[in-house]
XYZ file of C-alpha atoms in Angstrom:
737
model
C -13.236 -30.271 -34.085
C -13.143 -29.522 -30.356
C -10.838 -26.869 -28.883
C -10.021 -28.893 -25.763
C -7.113 -30.690 -27.369
C -5.382 -27.573 -28.641
C -2.337 -26.279 -26.764
C -2.767 -23.707 -24.017
C 0.836 -23.343 -22.805
C 4.292 -24.873 -23.097
C 5.794 -24.707 -19.600
C 4.582 -27.189 -18.596
C 2.943 -28.393 -21.788
C -0.814 -28.259 -21.309
C -3.849 -28.504 -23.527
C -6.710 -26.066 -23.131
C -8.675 -28.798 -21.338
C -5.827 -29.564 -18.935
C -5.342 -25.900 -18.104
C -9.081 -25.361 -17.700
C -9.353 -28.379 -15.383
C -6.603 -26.869 -13.223
C -8.467 -23.565 -13.117
C -11.678 -25.306 -12.105
C -9.849 -27.016 -9.247
C -8.509 -23.649 -8.111
C -12.006 -22.174 -8.327
C -13.516 -24.881 -6.113
C -10.764 -24.428 -3.516
C -11.380 -20.674 -3.411
C -15.112 -21.260 -3.026
C -14.419 -23.785 -0.261
C -12.847 -21.038 1.832
C -14.797 -17.960 0.760
C -17.759 -19.083 -1.345
C -20.248 -17.546 1.103
C -19.174 -14.077 -0.075
C -20.273 -14.729 -3.681
C -23.799 -14.863 -5.097
C -24.847 -17.749 -7.339
C -24.777 -15.418 -10.353
C -21.226 -14.375 -9.508
C -20.105 -17.987 -9.119
C -21.680 -19.025 -12.420
C -20.295 -15.998 -14.264
C -16.776 -16.637 -12.967
C -17.035 -20.344 -13.842
C -18.074 -19.597 -17.426
C -15.240 -17.067 -17.797
C -12.761 -19.666 -16.507
C -14.025 -22.273 -18.957
C -13.987 -20.143 -22.115
C -11.271 -17.542 -21.546
C -8.564 -19.456 -23.444
C -10.617 -20.754 -26.363
C -9.181 -18.021 -28.573
C -5.808 -19.773 -28.325
C -6.952 -22.116 -31.076
C -6.082 -19.428 -33.608
C -3.579 -20.539 -36.253
C -0.887 -18.035 -35.316
C -0.925 -18.806 -31.560
C -0.820 -22.578 -32.054
C 2.187 -22.307 -34.342
C 3.939 -20.136 -31.793
C 3.547 -22.848 -29.132
C 4.392 -25.685 -31.508
C 7.591 -23.916 -32.478
C 8.606 -23.589 -28.793
C 7.967 -27.295 -28.309
C 9.884 -28.098 -31.512
C 6.867 -29.902 -32.963
C 5.621 -29.840 -36.568
C 3.884 -26.589 -37.461
C 0.476 -26.102 -39.019
C 0.661 -25.084 -42.677
C -1.893 -22.838 -44.308
C -0.594 -20.412 -46.902
C -3.746 -18.292 -46.847
C -3.523 -17.824 -43.075
C 0.230 -17.155 -43.239
C -0.497 -14.354 -45.669
C -3.489 -13.144 -43.666
C -1.652 -12.768 -40.394
C 1.616 -11.415 -41.782
C 2.929 -9.122 -39.038
C -0.499 -8.766 -37.409
C -1.009 -10.280 -33.961
C -4.420 -10.679 -32.326
C -4.413 -11.447 -28.567
C -6.358 -14.630 -27.918
C -8.621 -12.973 -25.349
C -10.130 -10.851 -28.103
C -11.242 -14.036 -29.919
C -12.374 -16.209 -27.007
C -15.839 -14.630 -26.457
C -16.894 -15.893 -29.902
C -17.155 -19.383 -28.373
C -19.454 -18.418 -25.483
C -22.780 -20.338 -25.362
C -24.940 -17.232 -25.675
C -28.267 -19.032 -25.944
C -27.892 -20.734 -22.584
C -26.299 -17.641 -21.026
C -29.249 -15.435 -21.944
C -31.487 -17.895 -20.157
C -29.308 -17.870 -17.020
C -28.168 -14.235 -16.836
C -29.467 -10.763 -17.481
C -27.809 -8.501 -20.034
C -25.420 -6.906 -17.535
C -23.968 -10.230 -16.457
C -23.412 -11.255 -20.080
C -21.579 -7.960 -20.703
C -19.428 -8.564 -17.603
C -18.441 -12.057 -18.771
C -17.629 -10.853 -22.291
C -15.405 -8.044 -21.069
C -13.725 -10.165 -18.404
C -12.643 -12.628 -21.093
C -11.875 -9.998 -23.729
C -9.561 -8.046 -21.398
C -8.275 -10.919 -19.270
C -4.754 -10.131 -20.480
C -3.495 -6.589 -20.766
C -2.327 -6.695 -24.340
C -1.711 -4.330 -27.192
C -4.671 -2.578 -28.712
C -6.113 -3.696 -31.992
C -9.209 -2.622 -33.862
C -12.485 -4.472 -33.603
C -12.336 -4.645 -37.377
C -9.124 -6.693 -37.177
C -10.718 -8.986 -34.584
C -13.722 -9.443 -36.863
C -11.525 -10.179 -39.885
C -9.555 -12.765 -37.863
C -12.754 -14.503 -36.825
C -13.934 -14.628 -40.429
C -10.577 -15.743 -41.868
C -9.345 -18.191 -39.238
C -11.840 -19.158 -36.526
C -15.154 -19.522 -38.361
C -13.906 -21.716 -41.222
C -12.305 -24.182 -38.807
C -14.807 -24.262 -35.918
C -18.205 -23.141 -37.161
C -19.396 -26.743 -37.523
C -18.647 -27.514 -33.857
C -19.636 -24.260 -32.140
C -22.327 -21.644 -32.621
C -19.804 -18.894 -33.129
C -20.794 -15.250 -33.283
C -19.109 -11.865 -33.328
C -21.980 -9.745 -32.021
C -20.125 -9.597 -28.703
C -17.781 -6.986 -30.192
C -20.522 -4.374 -29.862
C -20.625 -5.038 -26.108
C -16.888 -4.603 -25.429
C -15.979 -1.618 -23.243
C -14.181 1.046 -25.162
C -11.025 2.206 -23.402
C -11.050 5.787 -22.213
C -14.821 6.122 -21.842
C -16.803 6.380 -18.634
C -18.092 3.052 -17.395
C -20.760 3.222 -14.686
C -19.380 2.127 -11.318
C -21.905 -0.703 -10.853
C -21.060 -2.125 -14.293
C -17.314 -1.821 -13.688
C -17.601 -3.489 -10.261
C -19.487 -6.468 -11.709
C -16.909 -6.867 -14.473
C -14.022 -6.432 -12.000
C -15.238 -9.298 -9.808
C -15.409 -11.729 -12.742
C -12.150 -10.629 -14.361
C -10.315 -10.273 -11.052
C -11.070 -13.828 -9.921
C -10.340 -15.123 -13.443
C -6.942 -13.380 -13.421
C -6.110 -14.505 -9.915
C -6.891 -18.153 -10.555
C -5.197 -18.069 -13.968
C -1.987 -16.804 -12.363
C -2.203 -19.453 -9.667
C -2.850 -22.279 -12.126
C 0.130 -21.182 -14.185
C 2.428 -21.020 -11.141
C 2.005 -24.706 -10.252
C 1.750 -23.630 -6.605
C -1.601 -24.850 -5.294
C -1.123 -23.015 -1.991
C -1.163 -19.739 -3.930
C -4.916 -20.166 -4.382
C -5.528 -19.510 -0.697
C -3.501 -20.487 2.319
C -5.601 -22.184 4.977
C -7.030 -19.516 7.334
C -6.898 -22.046 10.179
C -3.718 -22.792 12.076
C -3.985 -25.926 14.210
C -7.748 -25.563 13.935
C -7.791 -21.935 15.106
C -8.445 -18.641 13.331
C -5.998 -15.766 13.893
C -8.552 -13.910 16.043
C -9.012 -16.985 18.232
C -5.236 -17.256 18.684
C -5.040 -13.573 19.650
C -7.986 -13.783 22.043
C -6.654 -16.925 23.684
C -3.299 -15.320 24.401
C -4.844 -12.057 25.626
C -7.350 -13.691 27.971
C -4.749 -16.046 29.418
C -3.286 -13.055 31.280
C -6.080 -10.469 31.569
C -9.553 -9.482 30.427
C -10.212 -8.010 26.996
C -10.199 -4.229 27.032
C -13.310 -2.265 26.161
C -12.157 -1.402 22.630
C -11.375 -5.074 22.018
C -14.775 -6.202 23.285
C -16.469 -3.590 21.113
C -14.783 -4.638 17.885
C -15.159 -8.334 18.648
C -18.915 -7.858 19.099
C -19.393 -6.013 15.788
C -17.442 -8.063 13.294
C -20.110 -7.795 10.586
C -20.148 -3.988 10.516
C -17.987 -1.274 9.053
C -16.431 0.575 11.974
C -14.727 3.847 12.816
C -12.949 3.387 16.126
C -11.146 6.252 17.854
C -8.800 4.988 20.556
C -5.830 6.408 22.427
C -2.405 4.961 21.716
C -1.300 1.997 23.764
C -4.709 0.526 24.669
C -4.736 -2.467 22.346
C -6.382 -1.208 19.153
C -4.217 -3.470 16.970
C -5.508 -6.545 18.793
C -9.015 -5.083 18.671
C -8.762 -4.884 14.875
C -7.593 -8.508 14.685
C -10.551 -9.607 16.809
C -12.855 -7.651 14.470
C -11.395 -9.617 11.545
C -12.881 -12.814 13.036
C -10.774 -15.054 10.833
C -11.911 -13.422 7.586
C -9.322 -12.627 4.967
C -7.792 -9.490 6.457
C -5.628 -6.666 5.143
C -4.137 -4.475 7.877
C -2.815 -1.212 6.404
C -0.413 1.319 7.885
C 1.309 4.372 6.378
C 4.913 3.471 7.234
C 6.999 0.406 6.459
C 8.684 0.443 9.874
C 5.303 0.208 11.580
C 4.190 -2.534 9.172
C 7.258 -4.627 9.951
C 6.652 -4.191 13.688
C 2.962 -5.213 13.499
C 3.822 -8.186 11.309
C 6.415 -9.378 13.830
C 3.842 -9.055 16.610
C 1.390 -11.190 14.654
C 3.848 -13.724 13.215
C 6.452 -14.269 15.922
C 5.687 -17.219 18.158
C 7.957 -16.131 21.023
C 7.077 -12.483 21.579
C 3.885 -12.292 19.512
C 0.890 -14.432 18.561
C 2.578 -16.977 16.318
C 0.124 -16.813 13.417
C 2.374 -18.112 10.647
C -0.030 -17.760 7.699
C 0.542 -14.013 7.660
C 2.757 -11.804 5.536
C 3.841 -8.198 5.058
C 3.710 -6.362 1.744
C 5.354 -3.080 0.795
C 8.061 -1.787 -1.552
C 10.879 -3.419 0.460
C 9.167 -6.687 1.354
C 11.026 -8.865 -1.168
C 14.337 -7.544 0.084
C 13.445 -8.252 3.717
C 12.125 -11.715 2.914
C 15.362 -12.604 1.160
C 17.325 -11.579 4.232
C 15.316 -14.032 6.337
C 14.734 -16.994 4.014
C 16.440 -19.012 1.316
C 16.006 -17.586 -2.168
C 13.325 -20.044 -3.257
C 11.302 -19.660 -0.041
C 11.519 -15.864 -0.160
C 10.394 -15.709 -3.784
C 7.534 -18.100 -3.087
C 6.338 -16.024 -0.114
C 6.635 -12.842 -2.135
C 4.729 -14.288 -5.084
C 1.973 -15.495 -2.763
C 1.808 -12.098 -1.076
C 1.382 -10.371 -4.467
C -1.402 -12.828 -5.306
C -3.068 -12.054 -1.937
C -2.895 -15.728 -0.959
C -2.393 -15.170 2.773
C -5.343 -14.962 5.178
C -3.696 -11.988 6.908
C -1.564 -9.355 5.158
C -0.017 -6.257 6.746
C 0.668 -3.716 4.025
C 0.795 -0.122 2.793
C -2.366 1.345 1.266
C -0.727 1.698 -2.157
C -0.635 -2.111 -2.402
C -4.443 -2.100 -2.421
C -6.035 1.188 -3.343
C -4.512 1.850 -6.752
C -7.580 0.092 -8.162
C -9.546 3.347 -7.767
C -8.021 4.355 -11.124
C -9.672 1.334 -12.841
C -6.574 0.475 -14.888
C -6.451 -2.784 -16.820
C -4.925 -5.398 -14.548
C -6.144 -3.932 -11.246
C -9.281 -6.072 -11.098
C -7.718 -8.787 -8.939
C -7.529 -6.269 -6.080
C -11.227 -5.303 -5.756
C -12.253 -8.903 -6.528
C -10.172 -10.098 -3.562
C -11.341 -7.263 -1.308
C -14.916 -8.360 -2.033
C -14.422 -11.285 0.339
C -12.038 -9.499 2.715
C -11.905 -7.061 5.569
C -9.633 -4.022 5.477
C -8.203 -2.165 8.464
C -7.047 1.429 7.953
C -4.742 2.389 10.814
C -3.435 5.937 11.364
C -5.716 7.440 8.712
C -4.887 10.948 9.881
C -1.326 10.484 8.551
C -2.337 10.716 4.887
C -2.454 13.802 2.670
C -5.850 15.043 1.381
C -5.411 13.478 -2.060
C -4.504 10.083 -0.590
C -7.428 10.327 1.845
C -9.769 10.897 -1.098
C -8.474 7.743 -2.786
C -8.896 5.710 0.405
C -12.473 6.945 0.911
C -13.427 6.201 -2.690
C -11.826 2.768 -2.404
C -13.791 2.041 0.785
C -16.976 2.930 -1.079
C -16.190 0.305 -3.740
C -15.189 -2.305 -1.143
C -18.484 -1.744 0.663
C -20.440 -2.003 -2.619
C -18.753 -5.311 -3.412
C -19.530 -6.804 -0.002
C -16.231 -6.328 1.839
C -15.929 -4.605 5.215
C -13.581 -2.000 6.643
C -12.533 -0.681 10.032
C -10.796 2.638 10.575
C -8.822 2.508 13.831
C -7.089 5.694 14.794
C -6.011 7.881 17.682
C -7.534 10.914 15.946
C -10.317 10.969 13.382
C -10.870 14.357 11.734
C -14.630 15.142 11.569
C -14.197 16.424 8.015
C -13.572 12.809 6.962
C -16.700 11.649 8.743
C -18.651 14.312 6.853
C -17.337 12.950 3.531
C -18.099 9.336 4.457
C -21.685 10.270 5.339
C -22.329 12.626 2.440
C -20.155 11.302 -0.418
C -19.602 7.587 0.085
C -22.914 7.146 1.960
C -21.499 4.052 3.672
C -23.218 2.728 6.776
C -20.862 2.291 9.717
C -20.688 2.048 13.477
C -18.780 4.661 15.477
C -18.714 4.017 19.222
C -17.678 6.555 21.845
C -13.889 7.099 21.807
C -11.833 4.670 23.876
C -9.434 6.662 26.007
C -6.181 5.736 27.663
C -6.453 5.041 31.403
C -3.441 7.339 31.736
C -5.473 10.538 31.785
C -2.726 12.906 32.885
C 0.160 12.008 30.602
C 0.895 15.482 29.325
C 1.093 18.939 30.801
C 1.813 21.376 27.981
C 3.316 24.795 27.541
C 2.751 26.859 24.420
C 5.575 29.209 23.405
C 5.816 31.722 20.591
C 9.292 31.411 19.116
C 12.300 29.125 19.175
C 13.391 26.463 21.671
C 15.139 27.351 24.897
C 18.341 25.386 24.271
C 19.707 25.875 27.785
C 16.488 24.473 29.229
C 16.698 21.437 26.935
C 20.297 20.833 28.006
C 19.432 21.129 31.714
C 16.549 18.667 31.378
C 18.696 16.178 29.485
C 20.940 15.622 32.513
C 18.223 13.684 34.344
C 15.699 12.921 31.586
C 15.266 11.453 28.150
C 14.494 14.463 25.969
C 12.964 14.293 22.487
C 13.021 17.304 20.149
C 10.819 17.123 17.019
C 11.232 19.594 14.161
C 9.124 20.139 11.059
C 11.929 19.994 8.471
C 15.236 18.253 8.103
C 17.013 21.594 7.861
C 15.579 22.748 11.187
C 16.432 19.427 12.850
C 20.051 19.742 11.691
C 20.174 23.345 12.923
C 18.803 22.405 16.362
C 21.177 19.446 16.573
C 24.174 21.674 15.811
C 23.077 24.206 18.451
C 22.822 21.488 21.100
C 25.894 19.383 20.307
C 28.265 22.247 21.198
C 27.331 21.854 24.854
C 26.259 18.231 25.096
C 27.960 15.040 24.008
C 24.889 12.856 24.412
C 22.760 14.368 21.648
C 21.688 12.391 18.589
C 19.945 13.143 15.315
C 17.605 11.092 13.146
C 15.755 12.045 9.957
C 15.175 10.647 6.456
C 18.280 11.997 4.683
C 20.599 9.225 5.839
C 21.772 6.291 3.793
C 19.494 3.331 4.388
C 22.144 1.375 6.316
C 22.726 4.357 8.635
C 19.006 5.040 9.025
C 18.566 1.442 10.187
C 21.347 1.925 12.748
C 19.809 5.148 14.064
C 16.348 3.607 14.366
C 17.817 0.756 16.392
C 19.748 3.270 18.532
C 16.724 5.412 19.401
C 14.700 2.314 20.330
C 17.562 1.111 22.562
C 17.870 4.575 24.108
C 14.139 4.725 24.803
C 14.167 1.371 26.598
C 17.450 1.933 28.481
C 18.576 3.859 31.554
C 20.687 6.477 29.770
C 19.568 10.124 29.649
C 20.216 12.574 26.836
C 18.697 14.183 23.749
C 17.380 12.944 20.421
C 16.485 15.432 17.698
C 14.148 14.220 14.965
C 11.520 15.097 12.358
C 8.029 13.769 11.645
C 9.447 10.291 11.049
C 8.955 9.449 14.745
C 5.282 10.427 14.805
C 3.865 7.004 14.051
C 6.666 4.689 13.047
C 8.712 4.045 16.163
C 7.440 2.756 19.518
C 9.449 5.092 21.733
C 8.788 6.728 25.068
C 10.617 9.852 26.320
C 10.356 11.870 29.541
C 10.297 15.348 28.025
C 9.116 16.551 24.619
C 10.060 19.746 22.798
C 8.267 20.094 19.488
C 7.663 22.683 16.840
C 4.007 23.515 16.389
C 2.177 21.523 13.708
C -1.445 20.659 12.786
C -3.579 19.169 15.556
C -3.565 15.540 14.392
C 0.212 15.532 13.895
C 0.673 17.160 17.293
C -1.227 14.392 19.066
C 0.937 11.794 17.330
C 4.017 13.591 18.641
C 2.612 13.692 22.161
C 2.336 9.900 21.932
C 6.168 9.692 21.969
C 6.263 11.094 25.528
C 4.813 9.395 28.639
C 3.321 6.790 26.347
C 1.860 4.436 28.973
C 2.210 6.280 32.285
C 0.764 9.260 34.123
C 2.810 12.397 34.720
C 2.903 13.608 38.317
C 5.122 16.685 37.917
C 4.068 20.286 38.427
C 5.936 21.774 35.458
C 5.051 21.019 31.800
C 6.635 17.921 30.241
C 5.570 18.933 26.708
C 6.828 22.207 25.231
C 5.205 23.361 21.970
C 7.026 26.142 20.105
C 5.352 28.121 17.342
C 8.248 28.729 14.938
C 6.038 28.451 11.811
C 8.695 26.213 10.308
C 7.278 24.200 7.414
C 4.074 26.223 7.119
C 2.964 26.266 3.452
C 5.816 24.022 2.318
C 4.570 21.092 4.423
C 1.463 22.059 6.346
C -1.712 23.750 5.207
C -1.547 27.298 6.644
C -5.266 27.445 7.459
C -5.234 24.208 9.443
C -1.970 25.192 11.110
C -3.426 28.517 12.276
C -6.622 26.879 13.506
C -4.519 24.357 15.439
C -2.573 27.194 17.096
C -5.721 29.113 17.965
C -7.433 26.106 19.570
C -4.330 24.980 21.467
C -3.722 28.132 23.439
C -6.520 27.381 25.912
C -4.559 24.383 27.197
C -1.343 26.318 27.906
C 0.265 25.385 31.209
C -2.431 22.798 31.924
C -2.818 19.064 31.769
C -3.977 18.061 28.302
C -6.321 15.154 29.050
C -7.166 12.331 26.662
C -10.730 13.600 26.297
C -9.507 17.124 25.595
C -7.184 15.837 22.877
C -10.128 14.325 21.018
C -12.108 17.539 21.402
C -9.121 19.546 20.205
C -8.819 17.618 16.938
C -12.566 17.749 16.368
C -12.601 21.502 16.887
C -9.856 22.034 14.301
C -11.140 19.607 11.663
C -14.834 20.440 11.784
C -16.636 20.668 8.468
C -17.981 24.126 9.233
C -14.506 25.516 9.790
C -12.838 23.756 6.866
C -15.516 23.721 4.152
C -14.041 26.801 2.452
C -10.367 25.939 2.971
C -7.907 24.705 0.353
C -7.526 21.479 2.358
C -11.186 20.557 1.924
C -11.352 21.767 -1.674
C -8.369 19.615 -2.613
C -9.828 16.561 -0.874
C -13.235 17.025 -2.505
C -11.775 17.722 -5.958
C -9.719 14.538 -5.861
C -12.694 12.461 -4.701
C -14.954 13.863 -7.416
C -12.330 13.213 -10.089
C -12.158 9.540 -9.085
C -15.891 9.196 -9.686
C -15.442 10.436 -13.254
C -12.357 8.535 -14.400
C -13.018 6.460 -17.469
C -12.340 2.761 -17.834
C -8.658 2.153 -18.456
C -7.725 5.837 -18.537
C -4.490 4.910 -16.782
C -1.800 2.279 -16.988
C -0.704 0.453 -13.837
C 2.472 2.550 -13.725
C 0.535 5.807 -14.044
C -1.972 4.754 -11.385
C 0.811 3.807 -8.968
C 2.600 7.110 -9.484
C -0.609 9.125 -9.097
C -1.567 7.238 -5.975
C 1.710 7.775 -4.223
C 1.913 11.325 -5.443
C 5.418 11.530 -4.056
C 8.107 13.304 -5.996
C 11.246 11.487 -4.898
C 14.442 10.277 -6.433
C 17.002 7.857 -5.068
C 20.531 9.223 -4.846
C 24.068 8.318 -3.745
C 26.419 11.094 -2.614
C 29.531 11.464 -4.791
C 31.939 10.532 -2.029
C 30.217 7.202 -1.414
C 29.868 6.552 -5.137
C 33.613 6.985 -5.653
C 34.323 4.442 -2.894
C 31.990 1.910 -4.504
C 33.485 2.615 -7.928
C 37.069 2.196 -6.774
C 36.409 -1.127 -5.055
C 34.740 -2.498 -8.182
C 31.281 -2.744 -6.675
C 29.606 -0.401 -9.181
C 30.843 -2.357 -12.208
C 29.782 -5.623 -10.596
C 26.355 -4.233 -9.765
C 25.845 -2.997 -13.299
C 26.816 -6.339 -14.808
C 24.291 -8.158 -12.622
C 21.411 -5.689 -12.287
C 21.307 -4.589 -15.922
C 21.564 -8.155 -17.274
C 18.044 -9.255 -18.290
C 19.020 -12.915 -17.850
C 20.014 -12.541 -14.197
C 17.866 -14.587 -11.824
C 15.420 -12.527 -9.778
C 16.941 -13.595 -6.469
C 20.520 -12.743 -7.502
C 19.470 -9.417 -9.010
C 17.547 -8.519 -5.851
C 20.529 -9.313 -3.616
C 22.830 -7.032 -5.589
C 20.190 -4.333 -5.722
C 19.764 -4.592 -1.945
C 23.510 -4.134 -1.522
C 23.400 -0.975 -3.613
C 20.286 0.378 -1.874
C 22.074 0.319 1.474
C 24.059 3.371 0.279
C 21.103 5.332 -1.098
C 18.917 8.171 0.155
C 15.407 9.042 -1.070
C 14.877 12.781 -1.435
C 12.667 15.325 -3.160
C 14.731 16.557 -6.128
C 13.392 20.072 -5.588
C 15.600 20.472 -2.539
C 18.638 20.777 -4.781
C 19.953 24.092 -6.044
C 21.189 24.764 -9.556
C 24.737 24.267 -8.294
C 24.017 20.944 -6.653
C 22.032 18.633 -8.891
C 21.846 14.881 -9.423
C 23.519 13.538 -12.540
C 21.036 13.132 -15.359
C 22.189 9.566 -15.957
C 21.358 6.865 -13.418
C 24.016 4.516 -12.041
C 22.309 1.477 -13.570
C 20.195 1.589 -16.708
C 17.400 -0.516 -15.217
C 17.345 1.176 -11.785
C 16.920 4.908 -11.334
C 19.624 5.720 -8.781
C 21.519 8.967 -9.318
C 24.812 10.443 -8.176
C 24.704 13.845 -6.516
C 27.558 16.265 -5.810
C 26.597 16.862 -2.193
C 28.424 16.151 1.059
C 27.442 13.355 3.412
C 28.234 13.396 7.115
C 28.065 10.270 9.286
C 30.617 8.673 11.586
C 30.107 4.911 11.718
C 31.841 4.542 15.084
C 29.957 7.221 17.008
C 26.808 7.076 14.838
C 26.906 10.872 14.694
C 26.503 13.223 11.774
C 23.893 15.322 9.958
C 23.533 13.032 6.942
C 23.112 14.497 3.456
C 24.449 18.058 3.442
C 23.161 20.459 0.803
C 24.771 23.884 0.926
C 22.264 25.724 -1.240
C 18.697 24.774 -0.532
C 15.480 25.890 -2.130
C 13.532 26.854 0.981
C 10.200 26.287 -0.713
C 10.947 22.588 -0.771
C 12.695 22.017 2.514
C 10.027 19.579 3.470
C 11.882 16.319 3.393
C 11.255 14.268 6.502
């Protein structure tokens, strides 16, 4: 009795052979595009896993489940009915019994056999069951029916990874490649969307890097950073380059048409880079590209019909596009080795990864990125770190912990050498000076906390009508308006003042004439300087950048030791031009290993990295890994006043009926959720006092959005207001951007 004719699935109805044939087709298409990245052993191991992974579906219980769905006659075996009872054994746990071990031992070493067994055994993340129950099922159901046709054995059970124990990294990586490709192709085969395997990297016969280069060279020569990265496409790279000199294009040239993931810390920046790559009018017109972050489905549905948006989103989640612009949490959660993550490292094996703005991440996130890069390098993938500032402490860790080989050329500096003349001031802003400058200049004021930004805004608005405020505590729909307004202001002829927080450091492409900023760590400070005289030299004789040491946000946001070092090293540049070369030296002097090796910053980074090396196989669920990776304590809230408006107009009841209904179509549910999210604000719950707290119950049972009894200030005609107003704040957590 051969297993090929047994059912594999019902929608559409397929036998095991039919489903396996589809998987084999998907496998050959993947190898057509990226086969050069896989060894012969890897290809053979994956192929065997594809062929045998569903054989366990022949079990009596599973077949009856499918037959019942198809309304076909059931199998009848009283002994097996009694045996199974309420017990359920996932088919993956049974499938390895069918593997042709005799031929495998001749073709593979022991480690490859173990990888294949575990890839099949865990190819679905299912409920736990004991090996004893698996053994009993084999003896009661599988062996009596199939022993005459297959050389079945259960010795594989001794080779199955035990959850929660340490699995050596090399062994886990080998297993992850086999299981990850198996999972990826299995999902694709089940979706009936052949393009989900891999979209063609070529567009009209050209790779994305060729399209970029052609457009660049049609107008001017490639810049030095672009030539450098183009010439070293087969190497890991750390490239330090000033803002505005073409490092994004340099990274695309480095990709050389390989499967590429371009990562950035902020969604606004991701959307902007994606538009530059994808748009055919203003950008490069590479259509086989996509963006991926927590809001990507929502944005896709705003642009495309429901079916098209869902298809694009599904393909993006399957990593089907040759070029994806995304947040790091879409990739690097795999460092926790949770069941189901394997598709990520398996895909990154034949990919290149760009890490842009690495200095923007906290120490614990940096540790995860570095550990992830180590795995990517082990698997055969490549990475490039492109950044305006690269802290030497990270270079120390790459050399001494990851031990990855890389190329680091001399920094590429902006041709605008004299963009910034700085003044360093102990104490608060000179508000009269800001107001005077705003008459003839575009003035940007950056504060370290939302509370300080609101305070500065209130101090300035008494004497100036043309002053605006932007931070993160606005409803999403109002935040979008303000972001559009500041971009328009930056590009226009109008003068005035914008007050902001760290949100403008790397997310918005703006250029102001005068910058007033609270002191902050060196790398953050250089990002802020990039918002002033972005692509032009400054010819004035008085400072155009004013740095005020208010110590706002120290401890609650910024590491005190790094903050103090940044202050100490900055003073030498007071009332002088701060050249591009000096900026690099400044960051390096603050973030040197010798200075930081005994600080809490370095200890936290090192502790997190070391913990990742010791995590056991499947210690975490996907949800736990995602939460740990983001390490962001936020809740989504709606102010009471806005909630009452939505309640009175019937919107809340309508939303609940749609969003909480499990039978609602994904597209319809997403549209209603998007409508609701327009009125929400993401905040750290620790900012609330005992008197002002979010309701314990969320607005919808399936979506955690809470009401809060706080005021909200925003005028939709003037686009003015301070946003979410909290009368009693816990100052220790006033760190919301």
